[in-house]
XYZ file of C-alpha atoms in Angstrom:
786
model
C -7.951 17.306 -24.014
C -9.139 14.182 -22.196
C -9.258 16.054 -18.889
C -11.397 18.809 -20.426
C -13.829 16.236 -21.818
C -14.197 14.442 -18.503
C -14.538 17.739 -16.630
C -17.334 18.852 -18.933
C -19.066 15.496 -18.584
C -18.979 15.666 -14.788
C -20.287 19.238 -14.688
C -23.117 18.360 -17.076
C -24.289 15.431 -14.985
C -23.840 17.365 -11.739
C -26.057 20.227 -12.915
C -28.671 17.846 -14.292
C -28.824 15.573 -11.288
C -28.845 18.354 -8.716
C -32.249 19.354 -10.108
C -33.725 15.854 -9.734
C -36.537 15.212 -7.251
C -35.522 13.074 -4.262
C -38.566 11.724 -2.491
C -37.787 8.060 -1.831
C -36.944 6.560 1.563
C -35.024 3.349 2.258
C -36.167 1.756 5.516
C -35.130 -1.442 7.241
C -34.518 -3.339 10.451
C -31.461 -5.300 11.586
C -31.686 -8.417 13.766
C -29.184 -10.831 15.254
C -29.605 -14.508 14.416
C -31.037 -14.843 17.939
C -33.891 -12.489 16.981
C -32.638 -9.543 19.041
C -32.450 -6.120 17.342
C -28.971 -4.715 16.590
C -27.668 -1.150 16.539
C -25.653 -1.914 13.424
C -23.814 0.527 11.151
C -25.616 0.778 7.805
C -23.993 2.523 4.845
C -24.714 3.271 1.183
C -21.420 3.053 -0.646
C -22.170 5.231 -3.686
C -23.397 8.162 -1.591
C -20.790 7.935 1.152
C -23.658 7.993 3.674
C -24.073 5.896 6.804
C -26.309 5.716 9.833
C -26.564 3.722 13.052
C -29.722 1.713 13.669
C -31.722 2.675 16.767
C -32.084 0.366 19.832
C -34.942 -1.405 18.058
C -32.749 -2.087 14.993
C -34.543 0.411 12.727
C -32.709 2.521 10.148
C -33.676 4.764 7.245
C -32.207 6.919 4.473
C -34.360 9.704 3.043
C -34.182 11.763 -0.158
C -33.006 8.959 -2.456
C -33.472 8.747 -6.210
C -34.729 5.699 -8.037
C -31.819 3.402 -8.739
C -29.652 0.583 -7.454
C -27.577 1.028 -4.301
C -24.984 -1.130 -2.558
C -25.920 -1.505 1.093
C -23.310 -2.519 3.703
C -24.242 -3.533 7.264
C -21.666 -4.252 9.984
C -21.671 -4.906 13.731
C -18.860 -6.181 15.914
C -19.343 -9.849 16.770
C -21.285 -10.541 13.548
C -20.517 -11.325 9.926
C -20.759 -8.350 7.589
C -23.724 -8.146 5.208
C -23.897 -6.647 1.707
C -26.862 -6.349 -0.608
C -27.821 -4.617 -3.873
C -31.014 -2.666 -3.209
C -33.259 -1.428 -6.049
C -35.156 1.711 -5.054
C -38.592 2.346 -6.588
C -41.766 4.043 -5.419
C -42.959 0.683 -4.015
C -39.720 -0.389 -2.296
C -40.551 -2.557 0.754
C -38.994 -2.288 4.212
C -35.849 -4.434 4.452
C -35.358 -7.069 7.124
C -31.716 -8.093 7.636
C -30.408 -10.892 9.867
C -26.711 -10.892 10.823
C -24.973 -14.144 11.731
C -22.886 -14.100 14.900
C -19.116 -14.572 14.648
C -16.182 -14.000 17.010
C -13.857 -13.698 14.002
C -12.828 -10.094 13.409
C -12.338 -10.596 9.655
C -16.016 -11.509 9.304
C -16.995 -8.000 10.417
C -15.215 -6.397 7.428
C -16.884 -5.488 4.157
C -14.920 -5.530 0.912
C -15.055 -2.402 -1.211
C -12.085 -3.098 -3.500
C -14.414 -5.189 -5.653
C -15.697 -2.935 -8.479
C -19.252 -3.987 -7.678
C -18.905 -3.301 -3.910
C -21.071 -6.319 -3.229
C -19.477 -8.301 -0.434
C -16.968 -11.096 0.184
C -18.929 -13.914 -1.476
C -18.536 -12.483 -4.964
C -14.745 -12.123 -4.770
C -12.705 -14.643 -6.752
C -9.356 -13.230 -5.598
C -7.651 -13.227 -2.220
C -8.278 -9.876 -0.536
C -7.044 -8.791 2.893
C -8.681 -5.905 4.756
C -7.352 -3.921 7.713
C -8.868 -0.929 9.476
C -7.676 2.000 11.561
C -7.534 -0.131 14.713
C -5.104 -2.581 13.079
C -2.923 0.235 11.725
C -2.725 1.931 15.134
C -1.792 -1.311 16.849
C 0.937 -2.117 14.311
C 2.249 1.365 13.537
C 5.813 0.857 12.330
C 6.587 4.480 11.478
C 5.770 4.066 7.777
C 2.651 2.913 5.982
C 4.372 -0.133 4.429
C 5.756 -1.296 7.793
C 2.261 -1.060 9.305
C 0.896 -3.804 7.032
C 3.862 -6.219 6.902
C 2.301 -8.519 9.529
C -0.285 -9.645 6.988
C 0.483 -13.022 5.378
C 1.989 -12.600 1.927
C 3.133 -9.032 2.669
C 6.739 -8.055 3.408
C 8.767 -4.875 2.998
C 11.979 -3.650 1.423
C 13.605 -1.234 3.871
C 16.368 1.338 3.716
C 16.924 2.317 7.316
C 13.866 3.392 9.301
C 11.814 5.965 7.385
C 12.022 4.386 3.916
C 10.103 1.226 3.074
C 8.012 -0.217 0.256
C 5.614 -3.193 0.210
C 6.270 -6.617 -1.319
C 3.409 -8.957 -2.281
C 4.290 -12.626 -2.773
C 7.924 -11.803 -3.492
C 7.221 -9.041 -6.038
C 7.468 -5.285 -5.612
C 8.453 -2.073 -7.403
C 6.401 -1.605 -10.605
C 4.484 -4.855 -10.161
C 2.507 -3.521 -7.203
C 0.055 -0.706 -7.708
C -0.794 1.535 -4.751
C -4.077 3.442 -5.061
C -4.550 6.441 -2.780
C -8.088 7.817 -2.955
C -8.629 6.087 -6.288
C -5.462 7.452 -7.934
C -2.353 5.395 -8.617
C 0.501 6.623 -6.402
C 3.286 7.621 -8.788
C 6.775 8.451 -7.581
C 10.164 6.874 -7.965
C 8.825 3.482 -6.824
C 11.324 1.616 -9.001
C 14.090 2.020 -6.391
C 14.373 0.121 -3.125
C 15.452 3.345 -1.409
C 12.382 5.200 -2.692
C 9.661 4.764 -0.090
C 5.938 5.397 -0.396
C 5.160 9.025 0.413
C 2.068 8.077 2.428
C 1.204 9.445 5.884
C 0.308 6.347 7.997
C -2.055 8.477 10.123
C -4.013 9.564 7.025
C -5.071 5.995 6.214
C -8.311 4.643 7.645
C -8.733 1.429 5.665
C -6.501 -0.730 3.467
C -7.642 -3.441 1.037
C -4.908 -5.605 -0.471
C -5.625 -7.620 -3.601
C -3.082 -10.424 -3.917
C -2.473 -11.777 -7.398
C -3.002 -10.362 -10.900
C -5.113 -7.200 -10.785
C -4.060 -5.613 -14.073
C -7.554 -6.013 -15.525
C -9.082 -3.228 -13.439
C -6.044 -1.195 -12.497
C -3.508 -1.388 -15.311
C -0.093 -2.759 -16.151
C 1.522 -2.212 -12.738
C -1.097 -4.345 -10.956
C 0.485 -7.612 -12.144
C 1.367 -8.804 -8.606
C -1.356 -7.059 -6.664
C -2.986 -3.795 -5.647
C -3.054 -1.893 -2.359
C -6.132 0.321 -2.073
C -5.857 3.094 0.537
C -9.012 4.822 1.756
C -9.563 7.739 4.134
C -12.290 7.599 6.763
C -15.918 7.889 5.658
C -17.734 11.191 5.557
C -19.147 12.522 8.799
C -22.951 12.736 8.887
C -25.718 14.909 10.365
C -23.695 18.110 10.937
C -21.161 16.270 13.065
C -17.666 17.735 13.608
C -14.813 15.849 15.283
C -11.268 16.818 16.196
C -8.754 13.984 16.622
C -5.204 13.885 17.983
C -2.851 10.915 17.542
C 0.572 10.658 19.154
C 3.243 8.020 18.662
C 6.697 7.450 20.162
C 9.371 4.803 19.513
C 12.307 4.495 21.887
C 14.897 2.960 19.571
C 15.383 6.061 17.439
C 13.532 8.586 19.633
C 10.765 8.956 17.068
C 8.070 11.508 17.881
C 4.921 11.562 15.749
C 2.015 13.986 16.143
C -1.066 14.126 13.951
C -4.067 16.446 14.252
C -7.205 15.971 12.148
C -10.511 17.807 11.757
C -13.421 15.986 10.134
C -16.939 17.286 9.659
C -20.221 17.697 7.837
C -22.272 20.857 7.338
C -25.483 20.013 5.512
C -24.443 18.766 2.086
C -20.849 19.980 2.542
C -18.200 17.567 3.838
C -14.683 18.583 4.819
C -11.529 17.127 6.339
C -8.037 18.311 7.197
C -4.931 16.747 8.725
C -1.416 17.848 9.681
C 1.279 15.362 10.722
C 4.850 15.775 11.938
C 7.340 12.954 12.475
C 10.941 13.337 13.668
C 13.425 10.581 14.435
C 17.075 10.215 15.428
C 19.795 7.781 14.336
C 18.549 4.295 15.113
C 20.211 1.725 17.339
C 21.300 -1.778 16.427
C 22.504 -4.523 18.814
C 26.080 -4.409 17.480
C 29.127 -2.174 17.855
C 30.864 -3.086 14.583
C 30.181 -4.382 11.100
C 32.213 -5.814 8.244
C 32.574 -4.113 4.870
C 34.753 -5.323 1.985
C 36.855 -7.381 4.410
C 37.309 -4.546 6.941
C 35.844 -4.389 10.470
C 34.398 -0.905 11.065
C 33.004 0.621 14.298
C 29.423 1.607 15.173
C 29.632 4.251 17.870
C 27.171 3.894 20.762
C 25.288 1.277 18.724
C 23.749 3.983 16.508
C 23.993 4.096 12.722
C 25.345 7.528 11.954
C 23.177 9.816 9.824
C 20.003 7.717 9.759
C 17.864 10.469 11.346
C 15.027 12.158 9.517
C 11.940 14.326 9.620
C 8.609 14.249 7.815
C 5.787 16.742 7.357
C 2.398 16.053 5.811
C -0.820 17.948 5.321
C -4.052 17.102 3.540
C -7.250 19.055 2.910
C -10.520 17.754 1.495
C -13.800 19.470 0.698
C -16.827 18.475 -1.325
C -20.540 17.940 -1.622
C -22.654 14.922 -0.734
C -25.935 14.807 -2.641
C -28.691 12.362 -3.497
C -26.998 11.760 -6.889
C -23.648 10.852 -5.274
C -20.720 12.958 -4.162
C -17.843 15.056 -5.480
C -14.734 15.860 -3.410
C -11.436 17.644 -4.049
C -8.350 16.652 -2.018
C -4.980 18.397 -1.833
C -2.060 16.876 0.077
C 1.697 17.190 0.340
C 4.173 14.785 1.932
C 7.752 15.949 2.498
C 10.659 13.997 3.938
C 14.284 14.755 4.723
C 16.172 11.580 5.632
C 19.830 10.901 6.179
C 21.551 8.005 4.443
C 24.069 5.932 6.359
C 27.503 7.151 5.296
C 28.335 3.730 3.924
C 25.559 4.173 1.361
C 27.513 6.722 -0.693
C 31.218 6.315 -1.257
C 33.391 4.029 0.851
C 32.886 4.006 4.639
C 35.913 4.307 6.907
C 36.594 4.771 10.590
C 36.891 8.543 10.172
C 33.521 9.277 8.580
C 31.785 6.800 10.901
C 32.953 8.723 13.993
C 30.066 10.130 16.043
C 29.531 13.901 15.952
C 27.624 13.849 19.250
C 24.281 14.804 17.686
C 22.010 11.875 16.898
C 19.213 14.019 15.440
C 21.050 16.047 12.822
C 20.718 15.178 9.133
C 24.072 15.378 7.424
C 25.262 14.605 3.917
C 24.534 12.160 2.282
C 20.776 12.581 2.501
C 17.654 12.515 0.417
C 14.790 14.986 0.284
C 11.413 13.968 -1.095
C 8.265 15.942 -1.742
C 5.005 14.520 -3.097
C 2.118 16.848 -3.989
C -1.260 15.354 -4.914
C -4.458 16.968 -6.154
C -7.293 14.439 -6.496
C -10.888 14.931 -7.638
C -13.188 11.989 -6.787
C -16.729 11.681 -8.152
C -19.522 9.137 -7.775
C -22.468 10.055 -9.995
C -25.817 8.341 -10.514
C -26.940 7.993 -14.139
C -30.411 6.495 -14.303
C -30.164 3.322 -12.245
C -26.429 2.981 -12.863
C -23.356 4.639 -11.390
C -20.333 6.343 -12.883
C -17.111 6.845 -10.930
C -14.565 9.403 -12.139
C -11.184 10.056 -10.479
C -8.832 12.754 -11.774
C -5.410 13.375 -10.317
C -2.269 15.442 -10.614
C 0.959 14.488 -8.819
C 4.330 16.170 -8.573
C 7.050 13.999 -7.079
C 10.402 15.660 -6.400
C 13.400 13.694 -5.182
C 16.845 15.050 -4.361
C 19.951 13.139 -3.328
C 22.769 15.182 -1.826
C 26.371 14.061 -1.407
C 29.887 15.481 -1.621
C 31.150 15.461 -5.239
C 34.700 14.511 -4.212
C 33.410 11.297 -2.621
C 32.200 10.272 -6.062
C 35.277 11.227 -8.044
C 33.782 14.526 -9.259
C 35.265 17.986 -8.849
C 33.416 21.217 -8.089
C 30.289 21.667 -10.238
C 27.498 24.208 -10.679
C 25.173 21.809 -8.818
C 27.003 22.094 -5.480
C 26.151 19.017 -3.375
C 23.098 18.104 -5.478
C 24.084 14.692 -6.795
C 20.733 13.761 -8.317
C 17.333 15.399 -8.731
C 14.309 13.716 -10.305
C 11.130 15.741 -10.893
C 8.128 13.709 -12.003
C 4.779 15.203 -13.098
C 1.880 12.785 -13.549
C -1.675 13.336 -14.819
C -4.163 10.519 -14.185
C -7.771 9.891 -15.233
C -9.919 6.880 -14.318
C -13.513 6.315 -15.372
C -15.779 3.364 -14.494
C -19.423 2.827 -15.450
C -21.281 0.233 -13.383
C -24.553 -1.209 -14.684
C -26.886 -3.738 -13.038
C -28.581 -5.626 -15.883
C -30.813 -7.828 -13.734
C -30.763 -9.700 -10.421
C -28.076 -12.085 -11.689
C -25.883 -9.979 -13.965
C -23.928 -6.750 -13.700
C -20.995 -5.296 -15.582
C -18.485 -2.506 -15.492
C -16.671 -0.781 -18.360
C -13.963 1.809 -17.974
C -10.637 3.198 -18.917
C -7.423 4.436 -17.294
C -5.183 7.155 -18.676
C -1.826 8.447 -17.464
C 0.765 10.905 -18.735
C 4.147 11.185 -16.994
C 7.039 13.553 -17.547
C 10.368 13.202 -15.751
C 13.197 15.764 -15.662
C 16.613 15.234 -14.083
C 19.330 17.423 -12.626
C 22.505 17.107 -10.523
C 26.120 16.186 -11.171
C 25.347 12.448 -11.316
C 23.266 10.504 -13.814
C 20.879 7.649 -13.147
C 17.711 8.197 -15.190
C 17.238 10.363 -18.341
C 14.456 12.798 -19.128
C 11.396 11.066 -20.533
C 7.735 11.423 -21.376
C 5.408 8.447 -21.074
C 1.751 8.084 -22.087
C -0.268 4.961 -21.361
C -3.885 3.950 -21.153
C -6.216 1.002 -21.126
C -9.823 0.005 -21.828
C -11.503 -2.813 -19.905
C -14.728 -4.732 -19.470
C -15.587 -6.808 -16.408
C -18.771 -8.809 -15.885
C -20.291 -10.812 -13.059
C -22.977 -13.493 -13.176
C -24.667 -14.958 -10.089
C -25.689 -18.419 -11.244
C -26.985 -19.392 -7.798
C -27.275 -17.610 -4.475
C -24.002 -19.313 -3.457
C -22.193 -19.455 -6.828
C -20.800 -16.421 -8.667
C -18.754 -16.258 -11.882
C -16.789 -13.284 -13.220
C -14.624 -12.561 -16.241
C -13.077 -9.598 -18.003
C -10.730 -8.395 -20.732
C -8.426 -5.389 -21.084
C -6.464 -3.638 -23.851
C -3.355 -1.613 -22.938
C -1.236 0.794 -24.975
C 1.842 2.785 -23.960
C 4.441 5.050 -25.578
C 7.804 6.001 -24.055
C 9.869 8.876 -25.434
C 13.275 8.818 -23.706
C 15.962 11.421 -24.412
C 19.640 10.767 -25.023
C 22.021 11.632 -22.187
C 25.710 12.523 -22.500
C 27.607 12.518 -19.195
C 30.903 14.446 -18.679
C 33.860 12.278 -17.648
C 36.159 13.065 -14.735
C 39.612 11.873 -13.763
C 41.057 12.548 -10.307
C 38.126 14.884 -9.681
C 38.771 16.998 -12.784
C 36.788 17.081 -16.054
C 38.587 15.457 -18.974
C 36.563 17.248 -21.662
C 35.255 13.909 -22.865
C 31.671 12.683 -22.658
C 30.076 9.275 -22.273
C 26.753 8.365 -23.899
C 24.849 6.729 -21.040
C 21.786 6.093 -23.184
C 20.639 6.944 -26.738
C 17.274 8.389 -27.767
C 14.670 5.670 -27.226
C 11.162 5.659 -28.690
C 9.204 2.539 -27.845
C 5.527 1.657 -27.979
C 3.824 -1.339 -26.406
C 0.373 -2.867 -26.433
C -1.383 -6.101 -25.690
C -4.434 -7.815 -24.206
C -4.928 -9.221 -20.738
C -7.843 -10.920 -19.020
C -9.057 -12.966 -16.092
C -11.878 -15.276 -15.042
C -12.888 -16.641 -11.681
C -15.571 -18.013 -9.425
C -16.613 -17.981 -5.800
C -18.616 -20.935 -4.483
C -19.982 -21.422 -0.976
C -20.499 -25.186 -0.769
C -22.158 -26.669 2.254
C -22.611 -23.762 4.664
C -19.184 -22.845 6.005
C -16.799 -23.574 3.100
C -15.944 -20.926 0.515
C -13.858 -21.824 -2.545
C -12.388 -19.033 -4.657
C -10.645 -19.640 -7.963
C -9.076 -17.055 -10.252
C -7.110 -17.486 -13.473
C -5.522 -14.377 -14.941
C -3.173 -13.393 -17.714
C -1.534 -10.009 -17.163
C 0.637 -7.898 -19.428
C 3.213 -5.502 -17.992
C 4.773 -2.671 -19.968
C 8.522 -2.074 -19.440
C 9.158 1.207 -17.640
C 11.568 3.947 -18.789
C 13.760 3.018 -15.814
C 14.120 -0.557 -17.046
C 14.831 0.632 -20.570
C 17.265 3.478 -19.989
C 18.774 3.726 -16.496
C 22.582 3.723 -16.421
C 24.256 5.008 -13.280
C 25.124 4.480 -9.642
C 22.040 3.937 -7.473
C 23.575 4.705 -4.099
C 20.554 3.735 -2.027
C 20.897 0.262 -3.541
C 24.728 0.250 -3.393
C 25.115 -0.695 -7.037
C 25.489 0.484 -10.626
C 22.234 -0.262 -12.482
C 22.089 -0.604 -16.276
C 18.864 -0.703 -18.293
C 18.142 -2.523 -21.534
C 16.560 -0.582 -24.414
C 15.537 -3.851 -26.127
C 13.292 -5.173 -23.377
C 9.941 -6.598 -24.464
C 6.630 -6.621 -22.625
C 6.201 -9.092 -19.798
C 3.410 -11.676 -19.804
C 2.186 -13.658 -16.794
C -0.238 -16.558 -16.361
C -1.343 -16.767 -12.735
C -3.577 -19.161 -10.853
C -4.972 -18.359 -7.397
C -6.998 -20.541 -5.056
C -8.508 -19.658 -1.720
C -10.291 -22.155 0.508
C -11.871 -20.835 3.702
C -13.665 -22.690 6.480
C -15.438 -20.374 8.873
C -17.411 -21.025 12.041
C -18.461 -18.499 14.704
C -15.324 -19.280 16.749
C -12.926 -20.677 14.162
C -11.516 -19.600 10.802
C -8.881 -21.157 8.581
C -7.919 -20.088 5.077
C -5.445 -21.627 2.651
C -4.306 -19.577 -0.358
C -1.935 -21.377 -2.736
C -0.785 -19.524 -5.857
C 1.189 -20.312 -8.995
C 2.440 -18.053 -11.750
C 4.412 -18.470 -14.957
C 6.133 -15.283 -16.188
C 7.217 -15.053 -19.805
C 10.093 -12.582 -20.273
C 10.161 -11.636 -16.579
C 12.088 -8.348 -16.137
C 14.453 -8.129 -13.186
C 17.747 -6.717 -11.977
C 20.476 -9.349 -11.810
C 23.870 -8.950 -10.120
C 26.784 -9.268 -12.541
C 30.055 -11.000 -11.729
C 32.035 -7.759 -11.995
C 32.286 -4.326 -10.416
C 31.385 -1.010 -11.992
C 34.116 1.275 -13.340
C 32.227 4.397 -12.189
C 33.589 6.308 -9.157
C 31.805 5.526 -5.886
C 30.127 2.482 -7.422
C 30.083 -1.120 -6.299
C 28.697 -4.151 -8.066
C 27.171 -3.924 -11.536
C 23.513 -4.971 -11.907
C 21.790 -5.395 -15.295
C 18.115 -5.403 -16.258
C 17.436 -8.642 -18.068
C 14.577 -10.929 -19.057
C 14.123 -14.617 -18.332
C 11.197 -16.960 -17.989
C 10.349 -17.580 -14.351
C 7.958 -19.290 -11.960
C 6.588 -17.888 -8.706
C 4.618 -20.203 -6.448
C 3.821 -20.570 -2.766
C 1.016 -20.223 -0.253
C -0.388 -18.284 2.692
C -2.553 -19.503 5.532
C -4.508 -17.640 8.187
C -5.955 -19.379 11.246
C -7.955 -17.708 13.990
C -9.431 -19.530 17.004
C -11.578 -18.038 19.765
C -12.003 -20.867 22.316
C -13.705 -18.629 24.885
C -15.076 -15.130 24.848
C -12.405 -12.395 24.592
C -9.523 -14.857 23.997
C -8.140 -15.214 20.473
C -5.284 -17.211 18.937
C -4.008 -16.544 15.422
C -1.404 -18.111 13.165
C -0.204 -16.852 9.808
C 2.176 -18.690 7.473
C 3.689 -17.538 4.172
C 6.093 -19.028 1.682
C 7.332 -17.899 -1.739
C 9.297 -20.085 -4.148
C 10.858 -18.419 -7.187
C 12.711 -20.163 -9.994
C 14.514 -18.710 -12.993
C 13.849 -21.175 -15.821
C 16.838 -19.928 -17.822
C 19.535 -19.963 -15.143
C 18.039 -22.678 -12.942
C 18.522 -20.405 -9.905
C 16.113 -18.493 -7.661
C 15.314 -14.880 -8.473
C 16.977 -12.219 -6.286
C 15.255 -10.653 -3.278
C 12.834 -13.527 -2.641
C 11.478 -13.363 0.937
C 12.049 -16.449 3.126
C 9.406 -18.605 4.839
C 7.803 -16.780 7.747
C 5.298 -17.569 10.503
C 3.533 -15.273 12.973
C 1.779 -16.602 16.097
C -0.438 -14.193 18.026
C -2.477 -14.217 21.240
C -5.018 -11.526 22.173
C -7.044 -11.255 25.347
C -9.641 -8.630 26.233
C -10.386 -8.166 29.913
C -14.053 -8.109 30.930
C -15.308 -4.566 31.461
C -15.150 -3.729 35.173
C -15.481 0.055 35.264
C -17.383 2.808 33.491
C -14.212 4.880 33.357
C -11.957 2.149 31.988
C -13.351 0.752 28.767
C -11.783 -2.036 26.748
C -8.460 -3.361 28.089
C -6.521 -5.837 25.959
C -3.198 -7.651 26.023
C -1.394 -9.221 23.088
C 1.776 -11.145 22.322
C 3.301 -12.122 18.963
C 6.101 -14.476 18.058
C 7.626 -14.416 14.573
C 9.941 -17.022 13.094
C 11.709 -16.363 9.790
C 13.698 -19.178 8.242
C 17.110 -19.079 6.630
C 17.069 -17.796 3.071
C 19.698 -19.832 1.244
C 17.789 -20.035 -2.052
C 19.490 -17.017 -3.594
C 20.552 -15.830 -7.019
C 24.155 -15.936 -8.161
C 26.265 -13.323 -6.288
C 23.443 -12.709 -3.754
C 24.047 -13.120 -0.018
C 22.272 -15.753 2.067
C 20.508 -14.631 5.265
C 20.278 -16.654 8.515
C 17.012 -17.371 10.328
C 15.778 -15.278 13.237
C 13.047 -15.037 15.870
C 11.273 -11.951 17.215
C 9.038 -11.389 20.237
C 6.530 -8.554 20.629
C 4.111 -7.851 23.471
C 1.715 -5.054 24.252
C -1.070 -3.647 26.394
C -3.864 -1.286 25.403
C -6.724 0.349 27.222
C -9.522 2.892 26.799
C -10.493 5.651 29.224
C -13.986 7.131 29.002
C -14.069 10.856 29.795
C -17.625 12.169 29.527
C -18.585 11.226 25.943
C -15.003 10.877 24.674
C -12.949 7.669 24.551
C -9.183 8.041 24.924
C -7.109 5.139 23.584
C -3.654 4.191 24.899
C -1.215 1.458 23.917
C 2.260 0.381 25.054
C 4.110 -2.294 23.105
C 7.609 -3.656 22.734
C 9.231 -4.928 19.528
C 12.269 -7.234 19.366
C 12.069 -7.561 23.141
C 14.992 -10.000 23.249
C 17.220 -7.453 21.431
C 18.078 -10.079 18.815
C 20.736 -9.501 16.193
C 19.021 -10.348 12.918
C 19.174 -9.483 9.231
C 16.203 -8.746 6.979
C 16.890 -10.424 3.638
C 15.095 -7.579 1.821
C 16.806 -4.724 3.663
C 19.164 -2.642 1.538
C 21.523 -2.297 4.504
C 21.788 -6.084 4.438
C 24.372 -5.562 1.684
C 26.551 -3.784 4.270
C 26.090 -6.579 6.843
C 24.127 -4.225 9.089
C 21.508 -5.838 11.369
C 18.026 -4.438 11.931
C 16.813 -2.307 14.835
C 17.302 -3.547 18.367
C 14.758 -3.443 21.180
C 12.021 -0.877 20.690
C 9.338 0.374 23.089
C 6.369 2.136 21.473
C 3.654 4.359 22.921
C 0.383 5.192 21.126
C -2.223 7.777 22.118
C -5.481 8.655 20.355
C -7.852 11.382 21.583
C -11.098 12.051 19.678
C -12.946 15.241 20.625
C -16.566 15.656 19.567
C -16.899 19.340 18.671
C -20.535 19.051 17.595
């Protein structure tokens, strides 16, 4: 019903606005602070339109309606510029002056803010990376490509499976938005990665801290906004090929994209393949349950995988806004190390001579998404509507006899989870005057999960949740901005009873075990936040944000009861869990000069009834299981800081230093919370060679040194992890062929072939170190078709 209403509303406005007269022109000129004109990139966010100023700095947009537009202006070597522009019949020509800066971060505009109005107005800590950063740091998965950012780490299961961690929190406390729609899969498990093609991401904006106000319950720890590239303009069509290779596991990645514009019609398509073999570690044995077991040829058996992804987008770009429809599907088939299911022994660890085959146990994932994005002008205001449908299918395959089960009708299908999700987001943005603007909106989501297979982990359930919010912003002075908002959330979970057959010596006993009863729970509460951004003096920016977020327990936390093999444990939910409340304080102090930037971001949060998985002091009685872990609630504190420093002493030479630290404390047990990342530092050096040839464009060299400290602040029954150091170096260059620019990069990770353990890796529980030395090759070839 709600989807029909929104659909009718969009069609009504689309028909009405398509008939509107569009006679206005926005003109302007861009200068450097030296007075020289700049060929800057100028874009109007709501319309998805951009242009490049001419050699004299002039730009224009024609065919606009009366209204208020958010203008973004960027140019490398200068600070980004954002401005709200009111278009009327008497609109004057704009004159914009950009301030010079060698700091790359200053060239980025922030669009995660609901008002799209630039970095000054933000009261939260937001990190932005673009396609260039993602190419340089491609780690094979989307999550691994952003883990070099301070405050961001990853939980890994082998090579192809990873999920992001923000300030020590992950799973259902981090919300990932892909094209405006919350990515919904089985994100509650450490072995359930994000089904995101890293080549299909052009820009990432990471909000650190409570973001539930705008995005919903799962944004308690932060939000990761993923955006594709902007629309092509002026009948332009471009074909792009990206290739990627990693030596450690013989990973081959190929991605082909077509992007274009034909009048008012915009379109895009991409197809990506990624195949990888068993990965190598710098060890030939490991210890498990007191036994020393072999690793043949330094490769972890059955950690190979393959991925396929396609996406298609088409839509219209008009004077009233735009409307696009996207369809994508991500599929993955990945092996699981044989020690992940059942008990490893010398026999099943023996190499079969084929490092690329995918044997049992394995997991197969498929994620289909259909997303309809709309930006529609209503008078002088703007309405954004995003509708989405997702179907996430996950299968885990293993031999029944390894798990104490005899022959069943499911064959080797141990577990299947099919999740259907319908999502609707609506936001209405209104500019009241020069100082005040507001946004009202709602989020709605319906999820239905169905299970299958001879094992049980999660029951069938249906979940409906939604929220209403208001967010306002007031610019008291040109350098002082306040914001505040409030949100109301409601959710209902209907979880079905599950009765699991019992086996003994691989044979059914005829008895059944009630893993969970019928559960009907409803939740609801208020949340809110307030903050300010103040530029005092000229180069200091203070941001302050105080938020109270409310998180709704998930069906997984309420009702799971089975062996989660990817996590090597038996997980048990708690049907009596209450909602989780947090009170979080964020500060951000930045000092920025043209050649120097330093930011300090301390944070503190008190969590009332914090929900987490805790290891019990006993083992599970289920076949093939290990330790028992229970969902429980305790009061907790998370605190810590991040710093970013960038220094450009001379032209083309840059030094950077990032530090991050998270301190967690369980107020009930007096111990740290499990899976807290250790202190980490990352030192980087970049140098760009002066241009010396028309054929060879930009040539750059970089080196990075990471130090991660010992993590001995662990929960009861959790392993400690020793410190480690990593070295990475690389070289990149451009080759100009006619009007095309080919980009190449060679880099090496873990160049010293260090034996180290990632505290958040699931294979850490098996005492397995991370990948050894890795040499990577990147290639990007854009081809201008028209």
